[in-house]
PDB file of C-alpha atoms in Angstrom:
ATOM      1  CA  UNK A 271       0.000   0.000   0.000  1.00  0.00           C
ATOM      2  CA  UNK A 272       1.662   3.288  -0.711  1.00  0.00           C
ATOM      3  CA  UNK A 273       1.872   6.492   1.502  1.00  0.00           C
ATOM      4  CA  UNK A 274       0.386   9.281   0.533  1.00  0.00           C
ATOM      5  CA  UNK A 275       1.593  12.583   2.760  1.00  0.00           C
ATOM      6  CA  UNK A 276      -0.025  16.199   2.912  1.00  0.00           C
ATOM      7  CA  UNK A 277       2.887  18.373   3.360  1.00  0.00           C
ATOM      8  CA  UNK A 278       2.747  21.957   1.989  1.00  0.00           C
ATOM      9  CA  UNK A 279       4.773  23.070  -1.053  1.00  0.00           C
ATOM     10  CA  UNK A 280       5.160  26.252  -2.223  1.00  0.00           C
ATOM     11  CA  UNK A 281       3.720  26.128  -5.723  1.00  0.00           C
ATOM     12  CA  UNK A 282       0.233  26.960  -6.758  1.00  0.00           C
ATOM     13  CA  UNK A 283      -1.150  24.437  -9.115  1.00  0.00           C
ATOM     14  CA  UNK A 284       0.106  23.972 -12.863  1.00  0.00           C
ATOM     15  CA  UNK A 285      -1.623  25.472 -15.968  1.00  0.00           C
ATOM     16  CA  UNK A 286      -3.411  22.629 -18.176  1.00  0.00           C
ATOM     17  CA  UNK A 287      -0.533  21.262 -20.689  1.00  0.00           C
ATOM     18  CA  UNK A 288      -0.951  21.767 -24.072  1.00  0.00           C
ATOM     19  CA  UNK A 289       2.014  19.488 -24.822  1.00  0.00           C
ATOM     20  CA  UNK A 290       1.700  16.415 -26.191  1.00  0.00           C
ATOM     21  CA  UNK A 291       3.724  12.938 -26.430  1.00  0.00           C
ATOM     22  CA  UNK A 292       3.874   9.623 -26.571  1.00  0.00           C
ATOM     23  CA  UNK A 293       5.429   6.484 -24.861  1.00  0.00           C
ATOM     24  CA  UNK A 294       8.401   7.768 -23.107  1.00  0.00           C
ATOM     25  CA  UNK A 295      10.965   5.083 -24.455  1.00  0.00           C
ATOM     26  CA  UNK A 296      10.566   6.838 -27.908  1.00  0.00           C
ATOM     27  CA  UNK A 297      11.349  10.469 -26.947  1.00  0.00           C
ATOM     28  CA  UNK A 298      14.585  11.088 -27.633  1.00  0.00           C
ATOM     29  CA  UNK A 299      16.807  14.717 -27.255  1.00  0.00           C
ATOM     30  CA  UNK A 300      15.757  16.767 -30.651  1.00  0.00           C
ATOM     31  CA  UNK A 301      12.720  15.303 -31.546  1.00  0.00           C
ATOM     32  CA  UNK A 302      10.607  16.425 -29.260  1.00  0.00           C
ATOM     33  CA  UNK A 303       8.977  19.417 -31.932  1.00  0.00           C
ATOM     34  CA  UNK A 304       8.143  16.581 -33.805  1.00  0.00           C
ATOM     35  CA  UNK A 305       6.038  14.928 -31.192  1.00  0.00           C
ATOM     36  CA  UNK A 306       4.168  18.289 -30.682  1.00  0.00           C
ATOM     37  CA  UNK A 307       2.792  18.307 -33.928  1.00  0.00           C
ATOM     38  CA  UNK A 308       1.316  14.872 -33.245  1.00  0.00           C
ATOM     39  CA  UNK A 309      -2.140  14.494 -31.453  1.00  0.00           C
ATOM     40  CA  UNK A 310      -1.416  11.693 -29.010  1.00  0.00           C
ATOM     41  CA  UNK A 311      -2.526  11.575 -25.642  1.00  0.00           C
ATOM     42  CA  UNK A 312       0.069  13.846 -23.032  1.00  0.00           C
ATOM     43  CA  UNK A 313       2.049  12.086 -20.705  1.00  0.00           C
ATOM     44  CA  UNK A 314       0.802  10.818 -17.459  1.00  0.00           C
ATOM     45  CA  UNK A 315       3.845  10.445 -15.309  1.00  0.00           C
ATOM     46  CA  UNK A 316       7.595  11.109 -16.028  1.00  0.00           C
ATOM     47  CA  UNK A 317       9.447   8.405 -15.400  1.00  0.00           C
ATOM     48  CA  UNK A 318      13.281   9.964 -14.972  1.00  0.00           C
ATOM     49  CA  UNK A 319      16.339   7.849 -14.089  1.00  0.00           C
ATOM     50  CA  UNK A 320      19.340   7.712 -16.285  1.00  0.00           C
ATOM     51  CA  UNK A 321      19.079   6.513 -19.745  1.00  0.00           C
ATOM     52  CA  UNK A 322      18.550   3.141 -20.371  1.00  0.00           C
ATOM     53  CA  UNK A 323      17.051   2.405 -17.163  1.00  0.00           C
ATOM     54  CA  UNK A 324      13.491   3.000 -17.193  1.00  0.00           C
ATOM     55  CA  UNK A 325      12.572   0.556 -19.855  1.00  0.00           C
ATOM     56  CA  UNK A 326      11.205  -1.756 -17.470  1.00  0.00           C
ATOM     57  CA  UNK A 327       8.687   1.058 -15.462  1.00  0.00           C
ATOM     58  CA  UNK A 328       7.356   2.313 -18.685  1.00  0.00           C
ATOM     59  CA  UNK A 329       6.454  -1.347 -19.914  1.00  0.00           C
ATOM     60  CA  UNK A 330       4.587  -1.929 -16.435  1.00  0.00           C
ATOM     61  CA  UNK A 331       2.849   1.303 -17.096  1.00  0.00           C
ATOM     62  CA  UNK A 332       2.323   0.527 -20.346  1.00  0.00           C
ATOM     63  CA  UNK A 333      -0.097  -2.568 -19.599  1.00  0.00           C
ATOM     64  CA  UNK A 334      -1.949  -0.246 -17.658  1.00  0.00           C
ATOM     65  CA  UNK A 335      -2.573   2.537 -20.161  1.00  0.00           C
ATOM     66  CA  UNK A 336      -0.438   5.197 -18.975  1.00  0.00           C
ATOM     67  CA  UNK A 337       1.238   7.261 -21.504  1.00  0.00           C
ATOM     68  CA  UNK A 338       5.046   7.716 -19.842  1.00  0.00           C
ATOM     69  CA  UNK A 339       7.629  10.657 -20.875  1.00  0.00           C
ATOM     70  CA  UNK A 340      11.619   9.838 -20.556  1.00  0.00           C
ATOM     71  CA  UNK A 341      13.061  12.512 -18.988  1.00  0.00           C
ATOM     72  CA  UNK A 342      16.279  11.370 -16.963  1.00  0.00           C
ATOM     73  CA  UNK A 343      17.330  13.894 -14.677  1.00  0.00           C
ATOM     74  CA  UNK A 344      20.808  12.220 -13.197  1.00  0.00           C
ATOM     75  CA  UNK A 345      24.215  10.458 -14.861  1.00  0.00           C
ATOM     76  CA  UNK A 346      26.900   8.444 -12.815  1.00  0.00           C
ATOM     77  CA  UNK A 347      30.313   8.988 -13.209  1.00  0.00           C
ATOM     78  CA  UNK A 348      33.258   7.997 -12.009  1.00  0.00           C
ATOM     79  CA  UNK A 349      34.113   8.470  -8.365  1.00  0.00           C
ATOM     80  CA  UNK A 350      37.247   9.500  -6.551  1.00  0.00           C
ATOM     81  CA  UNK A 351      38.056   5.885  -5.460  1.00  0.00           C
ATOM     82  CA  UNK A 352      36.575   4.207  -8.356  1.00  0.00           C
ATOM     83  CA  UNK A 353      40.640   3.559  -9.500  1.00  0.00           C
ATOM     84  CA  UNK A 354      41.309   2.476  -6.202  1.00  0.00           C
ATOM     85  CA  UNK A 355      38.893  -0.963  -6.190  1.00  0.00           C
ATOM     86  CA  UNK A 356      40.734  -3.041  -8.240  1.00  0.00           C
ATOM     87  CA  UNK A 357      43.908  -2.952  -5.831  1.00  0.00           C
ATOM     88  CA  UNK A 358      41.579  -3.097  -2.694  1.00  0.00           C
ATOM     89  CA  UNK A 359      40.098  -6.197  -3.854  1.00  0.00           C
ATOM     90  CA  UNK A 360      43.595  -7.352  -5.062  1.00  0.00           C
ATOM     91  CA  UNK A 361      45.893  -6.338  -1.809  1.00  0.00           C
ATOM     92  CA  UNK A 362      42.986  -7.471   1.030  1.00  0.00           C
ATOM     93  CA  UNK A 363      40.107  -9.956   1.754  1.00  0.00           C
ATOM     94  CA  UNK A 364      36.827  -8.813   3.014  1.00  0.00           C
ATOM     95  CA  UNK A 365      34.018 -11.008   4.856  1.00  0.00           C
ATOM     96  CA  UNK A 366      31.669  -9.383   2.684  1.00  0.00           C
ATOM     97  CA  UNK A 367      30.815  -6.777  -0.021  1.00  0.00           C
ATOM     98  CA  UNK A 368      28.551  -4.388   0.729  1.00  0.00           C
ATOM     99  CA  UNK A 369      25.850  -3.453  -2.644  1.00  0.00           C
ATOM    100  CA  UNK A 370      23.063  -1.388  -2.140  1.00  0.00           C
ATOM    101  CA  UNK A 371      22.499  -0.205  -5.556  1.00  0.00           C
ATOM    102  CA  UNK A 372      22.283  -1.885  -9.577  1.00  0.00           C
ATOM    103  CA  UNK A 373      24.885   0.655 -10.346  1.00  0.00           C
ATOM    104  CA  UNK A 374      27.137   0.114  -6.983  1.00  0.00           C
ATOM    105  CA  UNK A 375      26.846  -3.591  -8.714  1.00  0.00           C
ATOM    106  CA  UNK A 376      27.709  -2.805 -11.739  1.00  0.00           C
ATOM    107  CA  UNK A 377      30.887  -0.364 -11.369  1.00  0.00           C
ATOM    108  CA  UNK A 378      31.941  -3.376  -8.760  1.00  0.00           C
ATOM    109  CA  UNK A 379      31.359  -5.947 -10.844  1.00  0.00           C
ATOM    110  CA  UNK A 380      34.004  -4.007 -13.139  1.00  0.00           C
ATOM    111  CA  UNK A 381      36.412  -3.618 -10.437  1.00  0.00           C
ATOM    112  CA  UNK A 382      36.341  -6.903  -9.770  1.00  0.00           C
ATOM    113  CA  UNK A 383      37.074  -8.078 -12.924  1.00  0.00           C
ATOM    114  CA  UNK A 384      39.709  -6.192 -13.288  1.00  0.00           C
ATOM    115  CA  UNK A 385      41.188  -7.575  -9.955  1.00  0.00           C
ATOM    116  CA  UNK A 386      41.463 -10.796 -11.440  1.00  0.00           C
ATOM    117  CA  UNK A 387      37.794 -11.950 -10.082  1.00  0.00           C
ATOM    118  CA  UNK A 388      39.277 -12.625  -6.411  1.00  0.00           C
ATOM    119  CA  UNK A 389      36.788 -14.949  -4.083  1.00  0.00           C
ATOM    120  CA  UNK A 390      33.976 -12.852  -2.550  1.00  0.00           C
ATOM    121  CA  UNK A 391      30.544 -13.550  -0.686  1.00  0.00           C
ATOM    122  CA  UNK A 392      28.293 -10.137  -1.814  1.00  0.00           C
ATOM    123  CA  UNK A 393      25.154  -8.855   0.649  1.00  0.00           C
ATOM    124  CA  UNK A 394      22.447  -6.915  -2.024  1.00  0.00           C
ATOM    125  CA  UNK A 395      19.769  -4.937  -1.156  1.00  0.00           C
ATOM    126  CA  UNK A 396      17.074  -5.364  -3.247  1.00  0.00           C
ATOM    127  CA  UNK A 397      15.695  -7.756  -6.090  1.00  0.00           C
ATOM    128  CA  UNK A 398      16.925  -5.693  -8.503  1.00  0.00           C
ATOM    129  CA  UNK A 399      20.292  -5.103  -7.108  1.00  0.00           C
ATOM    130  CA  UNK A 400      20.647  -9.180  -6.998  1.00  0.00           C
ATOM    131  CA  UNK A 401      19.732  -9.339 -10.581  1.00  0.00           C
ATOM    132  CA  UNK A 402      23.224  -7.331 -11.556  1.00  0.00           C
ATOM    133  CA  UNK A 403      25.244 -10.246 -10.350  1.00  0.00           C
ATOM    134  CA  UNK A 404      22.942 -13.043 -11.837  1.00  0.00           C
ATOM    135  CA  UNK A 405      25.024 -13.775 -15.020  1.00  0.00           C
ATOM    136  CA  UNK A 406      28.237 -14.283 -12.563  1.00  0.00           C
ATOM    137  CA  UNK A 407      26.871 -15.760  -9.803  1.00  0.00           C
ATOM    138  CA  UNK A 408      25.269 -18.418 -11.628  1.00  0.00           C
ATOM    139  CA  UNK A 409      28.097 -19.473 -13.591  1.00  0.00           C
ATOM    140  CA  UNK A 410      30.568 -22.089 -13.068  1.00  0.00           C
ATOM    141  CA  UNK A 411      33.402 -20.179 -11.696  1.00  0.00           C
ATOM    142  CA  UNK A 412      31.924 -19.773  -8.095  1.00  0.00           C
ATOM    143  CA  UNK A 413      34.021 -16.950  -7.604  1.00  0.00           C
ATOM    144  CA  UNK A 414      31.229 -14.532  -6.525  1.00  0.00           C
ATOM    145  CA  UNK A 415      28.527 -15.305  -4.375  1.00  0.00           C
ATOM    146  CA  UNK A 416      25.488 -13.404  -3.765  1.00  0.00           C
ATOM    147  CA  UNK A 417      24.914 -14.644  -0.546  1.00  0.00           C
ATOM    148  CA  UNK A 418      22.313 -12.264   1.796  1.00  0.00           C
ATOM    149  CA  UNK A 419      19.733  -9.657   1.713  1.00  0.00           C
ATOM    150  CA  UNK A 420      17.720  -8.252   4.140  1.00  0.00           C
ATOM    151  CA  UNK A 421      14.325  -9.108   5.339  1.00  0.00           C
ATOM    152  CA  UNK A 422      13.366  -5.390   4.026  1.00  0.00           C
ATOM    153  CA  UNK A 423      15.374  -3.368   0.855  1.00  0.00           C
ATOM    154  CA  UNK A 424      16.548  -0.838   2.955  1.00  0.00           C
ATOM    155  CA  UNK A 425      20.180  -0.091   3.814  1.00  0.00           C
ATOM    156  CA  UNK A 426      19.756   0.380   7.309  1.00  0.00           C
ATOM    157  CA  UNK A 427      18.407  -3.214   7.498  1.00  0.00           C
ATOM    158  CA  UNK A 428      21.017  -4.302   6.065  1.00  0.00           C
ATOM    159  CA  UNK A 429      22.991  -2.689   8.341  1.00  0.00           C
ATOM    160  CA  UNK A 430      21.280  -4.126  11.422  1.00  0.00           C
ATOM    161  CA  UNK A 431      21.197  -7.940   9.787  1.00  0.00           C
ATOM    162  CA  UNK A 432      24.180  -8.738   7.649  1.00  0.00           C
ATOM    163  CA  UNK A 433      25.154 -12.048   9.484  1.00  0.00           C
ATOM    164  CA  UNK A 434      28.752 -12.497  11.438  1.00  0.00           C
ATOM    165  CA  UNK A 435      30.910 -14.865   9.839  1.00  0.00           C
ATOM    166  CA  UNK A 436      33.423 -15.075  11.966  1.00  0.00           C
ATOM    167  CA  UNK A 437      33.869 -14.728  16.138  1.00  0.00           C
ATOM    168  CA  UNK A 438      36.952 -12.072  14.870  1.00  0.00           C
ATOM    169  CA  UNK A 439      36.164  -8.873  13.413  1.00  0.00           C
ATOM    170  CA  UNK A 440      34.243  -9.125  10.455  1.00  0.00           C
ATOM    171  CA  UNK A 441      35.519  -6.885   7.293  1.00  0.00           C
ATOM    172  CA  UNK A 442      33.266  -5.298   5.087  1.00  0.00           C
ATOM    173  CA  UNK A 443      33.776  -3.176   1.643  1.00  0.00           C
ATOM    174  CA  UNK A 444      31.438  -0.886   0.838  1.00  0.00           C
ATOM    175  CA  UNK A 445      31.177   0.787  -2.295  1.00  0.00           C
ATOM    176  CA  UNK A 446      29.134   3.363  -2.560  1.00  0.00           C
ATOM    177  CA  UNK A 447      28.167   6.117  -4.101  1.00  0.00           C
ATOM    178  CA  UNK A 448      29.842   9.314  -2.816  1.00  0.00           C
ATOM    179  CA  UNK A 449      26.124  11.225  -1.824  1.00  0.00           C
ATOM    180  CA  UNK A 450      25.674   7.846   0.112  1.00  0.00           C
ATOM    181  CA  UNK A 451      24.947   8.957   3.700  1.00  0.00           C
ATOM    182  CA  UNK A 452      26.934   7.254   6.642  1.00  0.00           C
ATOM    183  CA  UNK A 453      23.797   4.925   7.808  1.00  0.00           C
ATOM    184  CA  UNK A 454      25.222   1.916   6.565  1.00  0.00           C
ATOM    185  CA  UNK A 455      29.081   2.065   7.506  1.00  0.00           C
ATOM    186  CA  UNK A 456      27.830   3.103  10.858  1.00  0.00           C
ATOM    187  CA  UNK A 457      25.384   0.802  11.292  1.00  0.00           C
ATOM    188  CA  UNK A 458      27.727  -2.123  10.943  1.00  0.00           C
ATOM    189  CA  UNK A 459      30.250  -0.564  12.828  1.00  0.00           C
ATOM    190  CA  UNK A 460      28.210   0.280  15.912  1.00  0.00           C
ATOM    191  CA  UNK A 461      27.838  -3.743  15.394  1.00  0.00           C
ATOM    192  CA  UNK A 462      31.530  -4.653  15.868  1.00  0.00           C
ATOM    193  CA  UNK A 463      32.415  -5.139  12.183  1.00  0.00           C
ATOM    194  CA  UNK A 464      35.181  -2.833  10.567  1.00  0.00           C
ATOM    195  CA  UNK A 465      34.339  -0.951   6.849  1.00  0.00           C
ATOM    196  CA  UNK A 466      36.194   0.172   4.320  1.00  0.00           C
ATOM    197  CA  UNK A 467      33.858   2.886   2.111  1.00  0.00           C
ATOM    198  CA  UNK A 468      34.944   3.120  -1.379  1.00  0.00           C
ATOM    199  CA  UNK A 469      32.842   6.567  -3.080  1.00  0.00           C
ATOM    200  CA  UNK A 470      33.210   4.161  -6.654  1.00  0.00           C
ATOM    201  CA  UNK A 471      30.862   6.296  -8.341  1.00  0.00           C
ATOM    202  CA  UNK A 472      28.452   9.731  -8.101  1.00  0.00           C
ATOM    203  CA  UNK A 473      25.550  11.376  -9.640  1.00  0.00           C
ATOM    204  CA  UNK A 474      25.257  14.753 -11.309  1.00  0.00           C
ATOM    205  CA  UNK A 475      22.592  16.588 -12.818  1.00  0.00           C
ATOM    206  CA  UNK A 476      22.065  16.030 -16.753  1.00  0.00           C
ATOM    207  CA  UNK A 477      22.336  19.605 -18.050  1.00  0.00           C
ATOM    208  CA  UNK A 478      20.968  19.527 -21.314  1.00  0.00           C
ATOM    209  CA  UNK A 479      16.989  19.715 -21.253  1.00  0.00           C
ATOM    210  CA  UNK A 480      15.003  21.254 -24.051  1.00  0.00           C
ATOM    211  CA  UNK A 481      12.745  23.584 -23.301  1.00  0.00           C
ATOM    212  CA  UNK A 482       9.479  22.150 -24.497  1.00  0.00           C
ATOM    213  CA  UNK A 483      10.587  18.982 -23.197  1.00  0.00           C
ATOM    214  CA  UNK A 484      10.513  20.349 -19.653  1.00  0.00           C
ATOM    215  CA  UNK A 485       6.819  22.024 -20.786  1.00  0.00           C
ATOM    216  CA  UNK A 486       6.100  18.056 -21.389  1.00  0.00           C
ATOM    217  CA  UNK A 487       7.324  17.106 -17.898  1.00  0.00           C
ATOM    218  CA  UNK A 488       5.622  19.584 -15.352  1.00  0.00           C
ATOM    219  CA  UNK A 489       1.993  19.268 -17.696  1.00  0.00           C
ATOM    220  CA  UNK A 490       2.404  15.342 -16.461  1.00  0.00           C
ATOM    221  CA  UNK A 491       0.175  14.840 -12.966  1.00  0.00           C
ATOM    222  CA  UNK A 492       2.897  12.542 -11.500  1.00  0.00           C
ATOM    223  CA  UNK A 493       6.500  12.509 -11.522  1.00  0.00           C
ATOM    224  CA  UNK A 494       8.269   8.783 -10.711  1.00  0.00           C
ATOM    225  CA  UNK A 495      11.655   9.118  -9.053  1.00  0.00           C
ATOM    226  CA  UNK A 496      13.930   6.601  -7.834  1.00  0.00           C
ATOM    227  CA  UNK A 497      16.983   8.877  -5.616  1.00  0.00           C
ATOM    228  CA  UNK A 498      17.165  12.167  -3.825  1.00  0.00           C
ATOM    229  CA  UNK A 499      19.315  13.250  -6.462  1.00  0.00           C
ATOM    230  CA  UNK A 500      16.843  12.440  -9.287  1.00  0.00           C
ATOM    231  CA  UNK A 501      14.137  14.574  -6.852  1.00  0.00           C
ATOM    232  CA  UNK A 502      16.360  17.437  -6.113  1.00  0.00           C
ATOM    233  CA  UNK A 503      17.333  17.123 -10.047  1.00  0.00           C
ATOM    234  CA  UNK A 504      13.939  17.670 -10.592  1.00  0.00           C
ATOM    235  CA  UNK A 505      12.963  20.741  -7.809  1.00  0.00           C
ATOM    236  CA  UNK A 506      15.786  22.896  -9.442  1.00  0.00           C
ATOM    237  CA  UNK A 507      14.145  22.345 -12.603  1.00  0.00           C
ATOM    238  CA  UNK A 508      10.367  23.032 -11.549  1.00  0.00           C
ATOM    239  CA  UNK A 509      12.024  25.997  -9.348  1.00  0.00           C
ATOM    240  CA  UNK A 510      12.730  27.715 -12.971  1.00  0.00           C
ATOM    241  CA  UNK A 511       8.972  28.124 -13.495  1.00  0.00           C
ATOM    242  CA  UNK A 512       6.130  29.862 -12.259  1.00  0.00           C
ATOM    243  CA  UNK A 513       4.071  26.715 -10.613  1.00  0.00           C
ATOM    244  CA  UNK A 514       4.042  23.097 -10.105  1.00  0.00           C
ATOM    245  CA  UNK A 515       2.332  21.168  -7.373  1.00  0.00           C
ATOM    246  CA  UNK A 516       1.627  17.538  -8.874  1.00  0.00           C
ATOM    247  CA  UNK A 517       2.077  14.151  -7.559  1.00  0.00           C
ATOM    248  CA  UNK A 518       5.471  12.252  -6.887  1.00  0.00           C
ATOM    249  CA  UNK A 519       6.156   8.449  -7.234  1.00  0.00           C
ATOM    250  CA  UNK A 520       8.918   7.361  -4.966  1.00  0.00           C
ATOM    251  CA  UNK A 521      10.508   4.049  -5.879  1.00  0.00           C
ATOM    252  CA  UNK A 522      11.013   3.371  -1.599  1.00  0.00           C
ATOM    253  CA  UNK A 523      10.922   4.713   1.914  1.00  0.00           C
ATOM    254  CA  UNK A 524      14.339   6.443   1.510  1.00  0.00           C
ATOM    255  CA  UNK A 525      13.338   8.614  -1.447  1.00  0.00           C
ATOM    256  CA  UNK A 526       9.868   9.019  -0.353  1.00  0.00           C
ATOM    257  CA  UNK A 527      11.638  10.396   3.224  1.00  0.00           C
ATOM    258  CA  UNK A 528      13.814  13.110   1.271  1.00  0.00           C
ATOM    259  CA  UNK A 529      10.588  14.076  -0.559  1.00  0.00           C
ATOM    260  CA  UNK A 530       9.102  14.967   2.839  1.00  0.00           C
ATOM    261  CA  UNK A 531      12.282  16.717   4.227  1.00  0.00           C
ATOM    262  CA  UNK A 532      11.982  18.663   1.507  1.00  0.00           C
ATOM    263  CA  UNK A 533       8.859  19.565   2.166  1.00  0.00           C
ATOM    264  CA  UNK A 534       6.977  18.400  -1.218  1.00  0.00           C
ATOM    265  CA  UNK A 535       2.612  17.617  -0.691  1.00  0.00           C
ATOM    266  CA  UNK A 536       1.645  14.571  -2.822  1.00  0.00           C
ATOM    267  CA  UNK A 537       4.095  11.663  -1.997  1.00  0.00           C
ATOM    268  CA  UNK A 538       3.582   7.969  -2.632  1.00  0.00           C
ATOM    269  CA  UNK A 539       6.046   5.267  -2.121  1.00  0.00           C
ATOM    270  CA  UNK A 540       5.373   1.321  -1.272  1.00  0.00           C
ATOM    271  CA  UNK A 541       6.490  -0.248   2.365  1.00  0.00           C
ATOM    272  CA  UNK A 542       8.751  -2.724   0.264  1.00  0.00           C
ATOM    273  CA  UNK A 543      11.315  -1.074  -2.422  1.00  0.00           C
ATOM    274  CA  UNK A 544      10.669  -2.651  -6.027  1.00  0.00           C
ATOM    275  CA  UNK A 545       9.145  -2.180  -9.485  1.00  0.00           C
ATOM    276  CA  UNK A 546       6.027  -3.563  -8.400  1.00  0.00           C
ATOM    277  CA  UNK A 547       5.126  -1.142  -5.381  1.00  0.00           C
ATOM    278  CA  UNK A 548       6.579   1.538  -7.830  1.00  0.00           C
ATOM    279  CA  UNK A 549       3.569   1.048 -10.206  1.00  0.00           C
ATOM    280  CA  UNK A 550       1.352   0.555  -7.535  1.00  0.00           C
ATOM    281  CA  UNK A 551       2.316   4.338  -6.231  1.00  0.00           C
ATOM    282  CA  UNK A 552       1.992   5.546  -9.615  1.00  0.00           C
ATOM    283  CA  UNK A 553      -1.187   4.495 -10.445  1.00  0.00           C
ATOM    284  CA  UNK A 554      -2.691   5.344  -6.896  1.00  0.00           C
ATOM    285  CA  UNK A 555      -1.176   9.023  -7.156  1.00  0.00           C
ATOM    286  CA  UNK A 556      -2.890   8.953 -10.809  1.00  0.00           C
ATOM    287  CA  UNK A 557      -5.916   7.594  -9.491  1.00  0.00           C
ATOM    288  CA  UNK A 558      -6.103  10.761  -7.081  1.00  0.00           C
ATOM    289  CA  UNK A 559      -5.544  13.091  -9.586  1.00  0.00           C
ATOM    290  CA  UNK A 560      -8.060  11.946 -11.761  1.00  0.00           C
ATOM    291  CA  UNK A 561     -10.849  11.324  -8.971  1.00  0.00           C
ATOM    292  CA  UNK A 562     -10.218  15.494  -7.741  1.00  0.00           C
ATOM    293  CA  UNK A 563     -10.064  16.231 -11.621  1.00  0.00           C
ATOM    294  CA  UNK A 564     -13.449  14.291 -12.304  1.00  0.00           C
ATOM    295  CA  UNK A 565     -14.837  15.152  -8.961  1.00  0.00           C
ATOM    296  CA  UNK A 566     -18.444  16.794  -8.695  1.00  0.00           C
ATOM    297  CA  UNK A 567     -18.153  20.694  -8.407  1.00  0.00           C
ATOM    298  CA  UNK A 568     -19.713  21.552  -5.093  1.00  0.00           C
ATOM    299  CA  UNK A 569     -21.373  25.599  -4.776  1.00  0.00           C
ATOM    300  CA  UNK A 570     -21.395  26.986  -1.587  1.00  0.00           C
ATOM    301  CA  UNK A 571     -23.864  29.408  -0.806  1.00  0.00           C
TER     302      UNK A 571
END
């Protein structure tokens, strides 16, 4: 079930769009003029991680009728000990790898290789996380095993369940993204177990966002994000405008939290972190919208 807060937010509500589009996954930088001139429905929700990662959202949607726009807001690059992983894993042996995050897997996974694949047991959190390391963990070589998650997709639960495997102090590498708060190295070290944070990778804003394109985005009711740096991407974009006061998606309870710290009204996230519970928010924020847009006019006299 998601959660739905009522915090205030400085915006009055948005003009009706007159933009138009089409399935997100066919929007593309430059072309957007040329979905203007076309008279299919506007979008219903932006879906807006980085490239090439929200084909699987806008399918879901897609099976239930709602018209997505592609709009990613964030890009990782390189962080300042993404050189650096290769020799860790090379020089030292950890009890376990810390990966909280498909890309945390994936620039790993890189690192690792380049280490020579070295022996490692690997806690996820998440499904979707897990699924990074299927083609390696499944293969002959044995080399890496995914071998926890938690009970709940959350970092801090990780933190407060990642099983001892030894009665000595238990090593952990962490690498993380640099904007990564503390709550999981401190977590396990409150716990007895010693860290090692590696920042491997970081996000920044993406930049370059046509103008009519952005029109398209704040005329959708509901905006899905999956970070705080994809929300706060998207605040200093709606702060360049006179209003906007729709609906956001959270994929989990951590985004969903930095949407009410920063003080946004119409939040909806799932209790368990996941695509599924991430369609479920969308289409319950859209089903709000829609009932106060339909809703019987009532005079008061």
């Amino acid at each position: 079930m998601a959660f739905s807060s009522s915090l205030a937010f400085p915006f009055p509500s948005p003009p009706s769009g007159t933009f138009q589009t089409r399935s997100a996954g066919r929007l593309r930088t430059g072309a957007t003029e040329r979905f203007l001139e076309r008279s299919s429905p506007p979008p219903d929700v932006v879906v807006t991680r980085e490239r090439g990662k929200n084909a699987k959202l806008i399918a879901a949607l897609e099976k239930h009728n709602i018209q997505s726009l592609e709009l990613p807001l964030i890009k990782h690059v390189d962080g300042p000990d993404t050189d650096r992983l290769p020799e860790v894993l090379s020089n030292d042996k950890f009890d376990w790898i810390a990966i909280t995050s498909p890309e945390a897997a994936a620039v790993f996974l890189r690192g690792w290789k380049a280490a020579g694949s070295p022996k490692v047991r690997v806690a996820v959190v998440g499904a979707g996380t897990a699924r990074v390391f299927d083609e390696v963990s499944q293969s002959d070589d044995q080399s890496l095993e995914v071998a926890f998650s938690p009970s709940k997709a959350m970092g801090k639960v990780l933190a407060s369940e990642l099983p001892r495997v030894s009665e000595s102090t238990c090593k952990v590498l962490y690498p993380a993204s640099a904007k990564a708060s503390r709550e999981i190295q401190e977590g396990l070290s409150d716990r007895g177990f010693h860290v090692t944070r590696l920042n491997t990778y970081t996000t920044v804003p993406v930049e370059d966002i046509e103008p009519l394109t952005l029109k398209l985005a704040i005329s959708a009711p509901v905006v899905a994000v999956a970070s705080p740096s994809a929300l706060k991407a998207w605040l200093k974009l709606v702060s360049k405008v006179d209003c906007w006061n729709n609906y956001i998606a959270c994929i989990g309870e951590t985004t969903g939290s930095a949407a009410k710290k920063l003080g946004l009204k119409s939040i909806y996230y799932p209790t368990t972190p996941g695509l599924e519970g991430w369609v479920e928010s969308v289409l319950e924020a859209l089903r709000v919208h829609r009932q106060l847009k339909e809703g019987p006019n009532v005079e008061h006299g």
